[in-house]
Each structure stands twice: as C-alpha cells, then as structure tokens.
C-alpha cells in the first residue's frame, strides 16, 4: 500500500455550509486556485442540485483548476444527473454520492431498512459510475453504524464500482482508537477493499476530528477529507493544516502528502478573511499565538534554543517568525531581545533599570508593544541608543 495520503479539501462544500460563510463563485475560484497551489489532490466544489449558485461553482471550478473536482449528491437520480452535468469541464471529475449507514439515520431520517439502503447505495454507485467520472461513496454516520452492516455496504459499493469509499464520523462521536479500529475492521472483513481507496471524514464535535483522522490513516485509510482552518458544520471538520503538519512532523508515520506547507498560513488567512470567520488565537499551526511565547521561563528557553519550545519552524508553514510577547510574566531575556530588535543594546544596569519600569507598565497593560518600549527607553536616561 502506498503511503502517499490524498488530501481531499472540502472547504468549499462542507466548510462553506457554515452559516454566514457562503462565498460567491468568483471567491470560490480564488480559493480553489490557492488550494491547487497548496497541493491538494481533490477539491470538493459544491452540491450542485442544492442551488443554482452551487451548480455554477462546480462548473466554474471545473474549468479553473487541473486537480480533481468533486460534486456532492444524495443517492438520487436527479442529484447524480445534475452533478454529472456540472462536472462536464473537469479534468478529473468525481461524483461523491452516498446515504446514511447508521440505524438512527436509516430509521429516523429515511424511515427505511438496512436492506433498502444497501440496494439504493449500490444502485447510486453504479448509476454515478456509468456517467464516466470517478465515484466516491459516503456511508454517512459510519462512525455509529453497525460494523458488520458497514462492511457489507462497503463491499457492495466497491463491487458496484466505487473508486473511493468515505467512512465519515458525521457526528464527531468516535474516540480515536475506536475509529481506527473501525477502519482496521473494514480492511479485515471487506474482501475487495484493496480495489478502492478508503477515505476518512471526521467532524469535531468532541474536539477529536484530527486525532480520528490520523487514527484512520494509521489503520489503512489513504485519503483525508479536511478543510482550511477546520471550518465546517457545528464544531467543524478536520483541519487541513493540522493533518498536513502531523504527517510532516512525525516522519515515524512514514506517510507523505503533496502539500507545500509553506503556503498554509497564507491560505488560512485568505479563507478566514473571505468567510469573515476569525481563526481562534490558540488554533494549532495557524492561530495568532501558535508561535508566540509569553511567559518568562518559555521566553528564556526559546531564546536559548527555539527547539526548547517549538516543534515546528514557523517558516515551514509560512509564518514570518515566532514572536516574543511582552507581559508582566516576561523576564529580562525577553525584554532585552525585544529592545535589541528595536536597535537598542542596553548594558546590564540599564536593563535592570528598564526592567523595573517595564514591570510597572506591564502590570497596567496586558501586552507591552514596541511604542511602549520606545517611551520606556526615552524615559530611561542611562540608555544609549546604538
Ligand atoms: O459529514 C458527512 O457525513 C458528510 C457527507 C456528506 C460526506 O459531510
Ligand atoms: Zn461532513
């Protein structure tokens, strides 16, 4: 089995389902081109039957990029017909069709039975395959589905022509070791599993989306479905930047992706601005504080050797540099460092004097910025500017 992980980006479909985050087709084209530059393998561009806007977006994105373009459908003829039409210009088109696989979905969403769902899934896969595109089947709510039934469903849709089978943890319910076991179970019990790529699509309701995705990959899945900044329904989807950097950082996983990590920060900022969806400051990889050090002990250790407190070089994800934030918790080492960046070279007594004044300012303000330091220096007669 190849260890190259396919990155399937669904920022423009699952991510865009977030209230208030809708983008125009032109904006989607901008994001899609950037996703292509970033190195994703497939872009899920929309759900064509859901609205004329989504249909148009799939048409235009299919023209705009050379990577795979995917269109979502339910297991319904009209959905698949419309998706196939929207993908006409795609260099590599993919129809993503599927149906609920857990008993709760089967009974209370479809008022149906496992047998009927299986039949519908096989029919939809075959119908989509006959359109001449790649076919990905999603077993919605697979995280809560009966495992033996899930295995039967997966085997049947692969036999019907599915190239990729998506095992979503739609509700973000699974624990990582159990989600990993689900994927392992499928590899053990589905006879034709090696004819398809198994994909993982995890939601973040319990904050476990990234952990579950990695568990799925460690157990044989070879496609990860992700979004920029982890945006998506409710608590979001798995974050692309987290999966990419886990794989890049943990060489022991022996996996690779096509992602150029140096472009991650730029794309995160673009998506956040376009969708008017701020990134939480402590968000891994791309949050404003991901490379900021503010306590004295950390700052001192970081200034001696960045590896004391950083496992990723910020330049590797396109963040210009780490930052030393000056607060009342900061020590002399951090103050000296920031003064040096401003061009000052205080002697030991000067630094001591400045530090006393600095602590007074820092107690008043949460964050001491460059302007405060310049004022501090101006009020410290001993200091000689270089
Ligand atoms: O979370 C989910 O199950 C989905 C499917 C439509 C793939 O987004
Ligand atoms: Zn989803």
CSV table of C-alpha atoms and ligand atoms in Angstrom, one decimal:
chain,number,residue,atom,x,y,z
A,1,UNK,CA,0.0,0.0,0.0
A,2,UNK,CA,1.3,3.4,-0.9
A,3,UNK,CA,2.0,5.8,1.9
A,4,UNK,CA,1.1,8.9,-0.1
A,5,UNK,CA,-2.1,10.4,1.5
A,6,UNK,CA,-4.6,12.0,-0.8
A,7,UNK,CA,-5.8,15.3,0.5
A,8,UNK,CA,-9.4,15.9,-0.3
A,9,UNK,CA,-10.3,19.5,0.6
A,10,UNK,CA,-14.0,20.2,1.4
A,11,UNK,CA,-13.6,23.9,2.5
A,12,UNK,CA,-15.8,24.9,-0.4
A,13,UNK,CA,-18.5,22.4,0.4
A,14,UNK,CA,-18.7,21.2,4.0
A,15,UNK,CA,-16.8,24.2,5.2
A,16,UNK,CA,-19.0,26.6,3.3
A,17,UNK,CA,-22.1,25.1,4.9
A,18,UNK,CA,-21.3,27.2,8.0
A,19,UNK,CA,-23.9,30.0,8.4
A,20,UNK,CA,-22.5,33.3,7.1
A,21,UNK,CA,-19.5,31.7,5.4
A,22,UNK,CA,-21.0,31.5,1.9
A,23,UNK,CA,-18.7,32.6,-0.9
A,24,UNK,CA,-19.5,33.8,-4.4
A,25,UNK,CA,-18.4,31.7,-7.4
A,26,UNK,CA,-15.6,34.3,-8.0
A,27,UNK,CA,-14.4,34.0,-4.5
A,28,UNK,CA,-14.5,30.2,-4.7
A,29,UNK,CA,-12.3,30.3,-7.8
A,30,UNK,CA,-9.7,32.4,-5.9
A,31,UNK,CA,-9.7,29.8,-3.0
A,32,UNK,CA,-9.7,26.8,-5.4
A,33,UNK,CA,-6.6,28.1,-7.3
A,34,UNK,CA,-4.8,28.6,-4.0
A,35,UNK,CA,-5.8,25.1,-2.9
A,36,UNK,CA,-4.3,23.8,-6.1
A,37,UNK,CA,-1.1,25.7,-5.5
A,38,UNK,CA,-1.1,24.3,-2.0
A,39,UNK,CA,-1.0,20.8,-3.4
A,40,UNK,CA,-4.4,19.3,-2.5
A,41,UNK,CA,-5.4,16.3,-4.7
A,42,UNK,CA,-9.2,16.9,-4.9
A,43,UNK,CA,-11.4,19.9,-4.3
A,44,UNK,CA,-15.0,19.3,-3.3
A,45,UNK,CA,-16.6,22.2,-5.1
A,46,UNK,CA,-20.2,22.0,-4.0
A,47,UNK,CA,-23.6,20.2,-4.0
A,48,UNK,CA,-24.9,21.1,-7.5
A,49,UNK,CA,-28.5,20.2,-7.0
A,50,UNK,CA,-28.8,22.3,-3.9
A,51,UNK,CA,-28.8,25.7,-5.6
A,52,UNK,CA,-28.1,27.3,-8.9
A,53,UNK,CA,-25.1,29.0,-7.2
A,54,UNK,CA,-23.6,25.7,-6.2
A,55,UNK,CA,-24.2,24.3,-9.7
A,56,UNK,CA,-22.4,27.3,-11.2
A,57,UNK,CA,-19.5,27.0,-8.7
A,58,UNK,CA,-18.9,23.4,-9.7
A,59,UNK,CA,-19.0,24.3,-13.4
A,60,UNK,CA,-16.6,27.2,-13.0
A,61,UNK,CA,-14.2,25.5,-10.6
A,62,UNK,CA,-14.0,22.5,-13.0
A,63,UNK,CA,-12.8,25.0,-15.7
A,64,UNK,CA,-10.4,26.8,-13.3
A,65,UNK,CA,-8.3,24.1,-11.8
A,66,UNK,CA,-6.4,21.0,-13.0
A,67,UNK,CA,-6.7,18.9,-9.8
A,68,UNK,CA,-9.7,16.6,-9.1
A,69,UNK,CA,-13.0,18.4,-8.7
A,70,UNK,CA,-15.8,16.7,-6.8
A,71,UNK,CA,-19.5,17.2,-6.6
A,72,UNK,CA,-21.7,16.0,-3.8
A,73,UNK,CA,-25.0,14.2,-4.3
A,74,UNK,CA,-27.5,12.2,-2.4
A,75,UNK,CA,-28.2,8.7,-3.7
A,76,UNK,CA,-30.8,10.1,-6.1
A,77,UNK,CA,-31.0,10.0,-9.9
A,78,UNK,CA,-31.7,13.8,-10.2
A,79,UNK,CA,-28.8,14.7,-7.9
A,80,UNK,CA,-26.4,12.5,-9.9
A,81,UNK,CA,-27.6,13.8,-13.3
A,82,UNK,CA,-27.1,17.4,-12.2
A,83,UNK,CA,-23.7,16.7,-10.7
A,84,UNK,CA,-22.5,14.9,-13.8
A,85,UNK,CA,-23.6,17.9,-15.9
A,86,UNK,CA,-21.8,20.4,-13.6
A,87,UNK,CA,-18.6,18.4,-13.8
A,88,UNK,CA,-18.5,18.4,-17.6
A,89,UNK,CA,-15.4,20.6,-17.8
A,90,UNK,CA,-13.5,18.9,-15.0
A,91,UNK,CA,-10.1,17.5,-16.0
A,92,UNK,CA,-10.7,14.8,-13.3
A,93,UNK,CA,-14.3,14.8,-12.1
A,94,UNK,CA,-15.6,12.9,-9.2
A,95,UNK,CA,-19.2,12.3,-8.1
A,96,UNK,CA,-19.5,11.9,-4.3
A,97,UNK,CA,-22.7,10.0,-3.6
A,98,UNK,CA,-23.9,8.3,-0.5
A,99,UNK,CA,-26.5,7.6,2.1
A,100,UNK,CA,-26.9,7.2,5.8
A,101,UNK,CA,-25.5,4.0,7.2
A,102,UNK,CA,-26.3,4.1,10.9
A,103,UNK,CA,-29.5,2.7,12.2
A,104,UNK,CA,-30.5,6.0,13.6
A,105,UNK,CA,-30.2,7.6,10.1
A,106,UNK,CA,-31.8,4.6,8.4
A,107,UNK,CA,-34.8,4.6,10.7
A,108,UNK,CA,-35.4,8.2,11.7
A,109,UNK,CA,-34.1,10.0,8.7
A,110,UNK,CA,-35.1,7.7,5.8
A,111,UNK,CA,-37.8,5.6,7.6
A,112,UNK,CA,-36.1,2.8,5.7
A,113,UNK,CA,-34.3,-0.5,6.4
A,114,UNK,CA,-30.7,-1.7,6.0
A,115,UNK,CA,-31.7,-3.8,3.0
A,116,UNK,CA,-33.3,-0.9,1.2
A,117,UNK,CA,-30.4,1.4,2.0
A,118,UNK,CA,-27.9,-1.2,0.7
A,119,UNK,CA,-29.9,-1.5,-2.5
A,120,UNK,CA,-30.1,2.3,-3.0
A,121,UNK,CA,-26.3,2.7,-2.3
A,122,UNK,CA,-25.4,0.0,-4.9
A,123,UNK,CA,-27.8,1.5,-7.5
A,124,UNK,CA,-26.5,5.1,-6.9
A,125,UNK,CA,-22.9,4.0,-7.2
A,126,UNK,CA,-23.5,2.1,-10.4
A,127,UNK,CA,-25.5,5.0,-11.8
A,128,UNK,CA,-22.8,7.5,-11.0
A,129,UNK,CA,-20.1,5.2,-12.4
A,130,UNK,CA,-21.9,5.0,-15.7
A,131,UNK,CA,-21.5,8.8,-16.0
A,132,UNK,CA,-17.8,8.2,-16.6
A,133,UNK,CA,-16.4,10.0,-13.6
A,134,UNK,CA,-14.5,8.7,-10.6
A,135,UNK,CA,-17.1,7.7,-7.9
A,136,UNK,CA,-16.7,8.2,-4.2
A,137,UNK,CA,-19.3,6.7,-2.0
A,138,UNK,CA,-20.0,8.1,1.5
A,139,UNK,CA,-21.6,6.0,4.2
A,140,UNK,CA,-23.0,8.9,6.2
A,141,UNK,CA,-22.7,8.5,10.0
A,142,UNK,CA,-20.4,5.5,9.6
A,143,UNK,CA,-19.0,6.3,13.0
A,144,UNK,CA,-22.2,5.0,14.6
A,145,UNK,CA,-23.1,2.3,12.1
A,146,UNK,CA,-23.3,-1.4,12.9
A,147,UNK,CA,-19.9,-2.7,11.8
A,148,UNK,CA,-21.0,-5.8,10.1
A,149,UNK,CA,-23.6,-3.9,8.1
A,150,UNK,CA,-21.0,-1.2,7.3
A,151,UNK,CA,-18.6,-3.8,6.0
A,152,UNK,CA,-21.3,-5.3,3.8
A,153,UNK,CA,-22.2,-1.9,2.5
A,154,UNK,CA,-18.6,-1.0,1.7
A,155,UNK,CA,-18.0,-4.3,-0.1
A,156,UNK,CA,-21.2,-3.9,-2.1
A,157,UNK,CA,-20.4,-0.3,-3.3
A,158,UNK,CA,-16.9,-1.3,-4.2
A,159,UNK,CA,-18.3,-4.2,-6.3
A,160,UNK,CA,-20.7,-1.6,-7.9
A,161,UNK,CA,-17.7,0.5,-9.0
A,162,UNK,CA,-16.8,2.9,-6.2
A,163,UNK,CA,-13.2,4.1,-6.6
A,164,UNK,CA,-13.1,5.7,-3.1
A,165,UNK,CA,-15.2,4.9,0.0
A,166,UNK,CA,-15.7,7.5,2.6
A,167,UNK,CA,-16.2,6.4,6.2
A,168,UNK,CA,-17.5,9.6,7.8
A,169,UNK,CA,-17.7,10.2,11.5
A,170,UNK,CA,-20.5,12.6,10.7
A,171,UNK,CA,-21.4,13.5,14.3
A,172,UNK,CA,-17.9,13.6,15.7
A,173,UNK,CA,-18.8,10.8,18.1
A,174,UNK,CA,-15.9,8.4,17.8
A,175,UNK,CA,-12.9,8.0,20.1
A,176,UNK,CA,-9.6,7.8,18.1
A,177,UNK,CA,-8.7,4.2,18.9
A,178,UNK,CA,-12.3,3.1,18.1
A,179,UNK,CA,-12.5,5.0,14.9
A,180,UNK,CA,-9.1,3.5,14.0
A,181,UNK,CA,-10.5,0.0,14.8
A,182,UNK,CA,-13.5,0.6,12.5
A,183,UNK,CA,-11.1,1.2,9.6
A,184,UNK,CA,-9.0,-1.8,10.6
A,185,UNK,CA,-12.2,-3.9,10.8
A,186,UNK,CA,-13.1,-2.9,7.2
A,187,UNK,CA,-9.6,-3.9,6.0
A,188,UNK,CA,-10.0,-7.3,7.7
A,189,UNK,CA,-13.6,-8.0,6.6
A,190,UNK,CA,-14.2,-6.4,3.2
A,191,UNK,CA,-12.8,-8.8,0.6
A,192,UNK,CA,-12.4,-6.3,-2.2
A,193,UNK,CA,-11.2,-3.4,-0.1
A,194,UNK,CA,-7.9,-3.1,-2.0
A,195,UNK,CA,-9.8,-2.2,-5.1
A,196,UNK,CA,-10.8,1.2,-3.6
A,197,UNK,CA,-9.2,4.0,-1.6
A,198,UNK,CA,-10.6,4.3,1.9
A,199,UNK,CA,-11.3,7.9,3.0
A,200,UNK,CA,-11.7,9.5,6.4
A,201,UNK,CA,-14.0,12.4,7.0
A,202,UNK,CA,-14.3,13.5,10.7
A,203,UNK,CA,-16.2,16.1,12.4
A,204,UNK,CA,-15.0,17.9,15.5
A,205,UNK,CA,-17.9,17.8,18.0
A,206,UNK,CA,-15.7,16.4,20.7
A,207,UNK,CA,-12.5,18.1,19.5
A,208,UNK,CA,-11.3,14.8,18.1
A,209,UNK,CA,-11.5,15.3,14.4
A,210,UNK,CA,-7.8,15.5,13.7
A,211,UNK,CA,-7.0,12.6,16.1
A,212,UNK,CA,-9.6,10.4,14.5
A,213,UNK,CA,-8.4,11.3,11.0
A,214,UNK,CA,-4.8,10.3,11.9
A,215,UNK,CA,-6.1,7.1,13.6
A,216,UNK,CA,-8.0,6.3,10.4
A,217,UNK,CA,-4.8,6.8,8.3
A,218,UNK,CA,-2.7,4.7,10.7
A,219,UNK,CA,-5.2,1.9,10.1
A,220,UNK,CA,-5.0,2.0,6.3
A,221,UNK,CA,-7.2,4.9,5.0
A,222,UNK,CA,-5.3,6.8,2.3
A,223,UNK,CA,-7.5,9.8,1.8
A,224,UNK,CA,-8.2,12.5,4.4
A,225,UNK,CA,-11.1,14.9,4.0
A,226,UNK,CA,-10.3,18.2,5.5
A,227,UNK,CA,-11.0,22.0,5.5
A,228,UNK,CA,-8.8,25.1,5.8
A,229,UNK,CA,-8.9,26.2,9.5
A,230,UNK,CA,-11.1,23.2,10.3
A,231,UNK,CA,-14.2,25.1,9.3
A,232,UNK,CA,-17.4,23.2,8.8
A,233,UNK,CA,-20.8,22.3,10.2
A,234,UNK,CA,-21.2,22.8,14.0
A,235,UNK,CA,-17.8,22.4,15.6
A,236,UNK,CA,-16.2,22.0,12.2
A,237,UNK,CA,-14.3,19.4,10.2
A,238,UNK,CA,-10.7,18.1,10.4
A,239,UNK,CA,-8.2,20.9,9.8
A,240,UNK,CA,-6.1,20.5,6.7
A,241,UNK,CA,-3.1,22.3,8.3
A,242,UNK,CA,-3.1,20.0,11.3
A,243,UNK,CA,-3.2,16.8,9.3
A,244,UNK,CA,-0.5,18.1,6.9
A,245,UNK,CA,1.8,19.2,9.7
A,246,UNK,CA,1.3,16.0,11.8
A,247,UNK,CA,2.4,13.9,8.7
A,248,UNK,CA,5.3,16.3,8.0
A,249,UNK,CA,6.4,16.4,11.7
A,250,UNK,CA,6.0,12.7,12.5
A,251,UNK,CA,8.3,11.1,10.0
A,252,UNK,CA,7.7,7.9,12.0
A,253,UNK,CA,4.2,7.7,10.5
A,254,UNK,CA,6.0,7.1,7.2
A,255,UNK,CA,3.3,9.0,5.2
A,256,UNK,CA,3.5,11.8,2.8
A,257,UNK,CA,1.2,14.4,1.2
A,258,UNK,CA,1.5,16.7,-1.8
A,259,UNK,CA,1.0,19.7,0.5
A,260,UNK,CA,3.5,22.6,0.3
A,261,UNK,CA,3.3,23.5,3.9
A,262,UNK,CA,4.9,27.0,3.3
A,263,UNK,CA,1.6,28.1,1.8
A,264,UNK,CA,-0.6,27.1,4.8
A,265,UNK,CA,-0.6,30.4,6.7
A,266,UNK,CA,-1.4,32.4,3.6
A,267,UNK,CA,-4.4,30.2,2.7
A,268,UNK,CA,-5.6,30.2,6.3
A,269,UNK,CA,-5.6,34.0,6.3
A,270,UNK,CA,-7.3,34.2,2.9
A,271,UNK,CA,-10.1,31.8,3.9
A,272,UNK,CA,-10.6,33.5,7.3
A,273,UNK,CA,-10.9,36.9,5.7
A,274,UNK,CA,-13.1,35.9,2.8
A,275,UNK,CA,-15.5,33.9,5.0
A,276,UNK,CA,-15.3,36.6,7.8
A,277,UNK,CA,-14.6,33.7,10.2
A,278,UNK,CA,-11.8,34.5,12.6
A,279,UNK,CA,-9.2,31.9,13.5
A,280,UNK,CA,-9.1,31.2,17.2
A,281,UNK,CA,-5.7,32.6,18.5
A,282,UNK,CA,-4.7,29.3,20.0
A,283,UNK,CA,-5.5,27.3,16.9
A,284,UNK,CA,-2.7,24.8,16.1
A,285,UNK,CA,-0.4,25.8,13.2
A,286,UNK,CA,-2.2,28.9,12.0
A,287,UNK,CA,-3.5,30.7,15.2
A,288,UNK,CA,-2.1,34.1,16.1
A,289,UNK,CA,-0.5,32.5,19.2
A,290,UNK,CA,0.8,29.3,17.6
A,291,UNK,CA,4.3,30.7,17.6
A,292,UNK,CA,4.1,33.3,20.3
A,293,UNK,CA,5.9,32.9,23.6
A,294,UNK,CA,4.8,35.0,26.6
A,295,UNK,CA,5.9,33.5,29.9
A,296,UNK,CA,9.4,34.3,31.2
A,297,UNK,CA,10.5,30.7,31.5
A,298,UNK,CA,9.4,29.8,28.0
A,299,UNK,CA,10.9,33.0,26.5
A,300,UNK,CA,14.3,32.4,28.1
A,301,UNK,CA,14.3,28.8,26.9
A,302,UNK,CA,13.1,29.7,23.5
A,303,UNK,CA,15.7,32.5,23.1
A,304,UNK,CA,18.5,30.0,24.0
A,305,UNK,CA,17.2,27.4,21.5
A,306,UNK,CA,13.9,27.6,19.7
A,307,UNK,CA,13.6,23.8,19.8
A,308,UNK,CA,13.1,24.1,23.5
A,309,UNK,CA,9.5,25.2,22.9
A,310,UNK,CA,8.8,24.8,19.2
A,311,UNK,CA,8.4,21.6,17.3
A,312,UNK,CA,7.6,23.4,14.0
A,313,UNK,CA,9.7,26.1,12.4
A,314,UNK,CA,7.2,28.9,11.7
A,315,UNK,CA,8.8,29.5,8.3
A,316,UNK,CA,7.7,25.9,7.3
A,317,UNK,CA,4.1,26.9,7.5
A,318,UNK,CA,4.6,30.4,6.0
A,319,UNK,CA,4.5,32.3,9.3
A,320,UNK,CA,7.3,35.0,9.1
A,321,UNK,CA,8.7,34.4,12.5
A,322,UNK,CA,7.9,33.4,16.1
A,323,UNK,CA,7.1,36.2,18.5
A,324,UNK,CA,8.0,37.1,22.0
A,325,UNK,CA,5.1,38.8,23.6
A,326,UNK,CA,5.9,41.1,26.5
A,327,UNK,CA,3.6,40.8,29.5
A,328,UNK,CA,4.1,41.0,33.3
A,329,UNK,CA,5.2,37.4,33.1
A,330,UNK,CA,8.1,38.2,30.9
A,331,UNK,CA,11.7,38.2,32.1
A,332,UNK,CA,14.8,40.2,31.3
A,333,UNK,CA,15.9,38.0,28.5
A,334,UNK,CA,12.7,38.7,26.6
A,335,UNK,CA,12.8,42.4,27.3
A,336,UNK,CA,16.4,42.6,26.1
A,337,UNK,CA,15.6,40.6,23.0
A,338,UNK,CA,12.7,42.9,22.0
A,339,UNK,CA,14.9,46.0,22.7
A,340,UNK,CA,17.6,44.6,20.5
A,341,UNK,CA,15.1,44.2,17.7
A,342,UNK,CA,14.3,47.9,18.1
A,343,UNK,CA,18.0,48.7,17.8
A,344,UNK,CA,18.9,49.2,21.5
A,345,UNK,CA,21.7,47.5,23.3
A,346,UNK,CA,21.2,48.0,27.0
A,347,UNK,CA,24.0,47.3,29.4
A,348,UNK,CA,23.3,45.2,32.5
A,349,UNK,CA,22.5,48.2,34.8
A,350,UNK,CA,20.4,49.8,32.0
A,351,UNK,CA,18.4,46.6,31.5
A,352,UNK,CA,17.8,46.3,35.3
A,353,UNK,CA,16.5,49.9,35.4
A,354,UNK,CA,14.4,49.4,32.3
A,355,UNK,CA,13.0,46.1,33.6
A,356,UNK,CA,11.7,47.8,36.8
A,357,UNK,CA,9.9,50.4,34.8
A,358,UNK,CA,8.7,47.8,32.3
A,359,UNK,CA,7.0,45.7,35.1
A,360,UNK,CA,5.0,48.8,36.1
A,361,UNK,CA,3.8,49.4,32.5
A,362,UNK,CA,3.2,45.6,32.0
A,363,UNK,CA,1.0,45.5,35.2
A,364,UNK,CA,-1.1,48.3,33.8
A,365,UNK,CA,-1.3,46.9,30.2
A,366,UNK,CA,-1.9,43.3,29.1
A,367,UNK,CA,0.6,43.5,26.3
A,368,UNK,CA,3.6,45.8,26.1
A,369,UNK,CA,4.1,46.8,22.5
A,370,UNK,CA,7.0,48.5,20.6
A,371,UNK,CA,5.6,52.0,21.2
A,372,UNK,CA,5.6,51.4,24.9
A,373,UNK,CA,9.2,50.2,24.8
A,374,UNK,CA,10.3,53.3,22.9
A,375,UNK,CA,8.6,55.5,25.5
A,376,UNK,CA,10.2,53.4,28.2
A,377,UNK,CA,13.7,53.9,26.7
A,378,UNK,CA,13.1,57.7,26.2
A,379,UNK,CA,12.3,57.9,30.0
A,380,UNK,CA,15.5,56.0,31.0
A,381,UNK,CA,18.4,58.5,30.9
A,382,UNK,CA,21.1,55.9,31.2
A,383,UNK,CA,20.3,54.2,28.0
A,384,UNK,CA,22.4,54.9,24.9
A,385,UNK,CA,20.8,54.3,21.6
A,386,UNK,CA,23.0,52.5,19.1
B,1,LIG,O1,-20.2,14.5,7.4
B,1,LIG,C1,-20.6,13.8,6.5
B,1,LIG,O2,-21.1,12.7,6.6
B,1,LIG,C2,-20.6,14.5,5.2
B,1,LIG,C3,-21.0,13.6,4.0
B,1,LIG,C4,-22.0,14.3,3.1
B,1,LIG,C5,-19.8,13.2,3.3
B,1,LIG,O3,-20.3,15.6,5.0
B,2,LIG,ZN1,-19.2,16.3,6.8
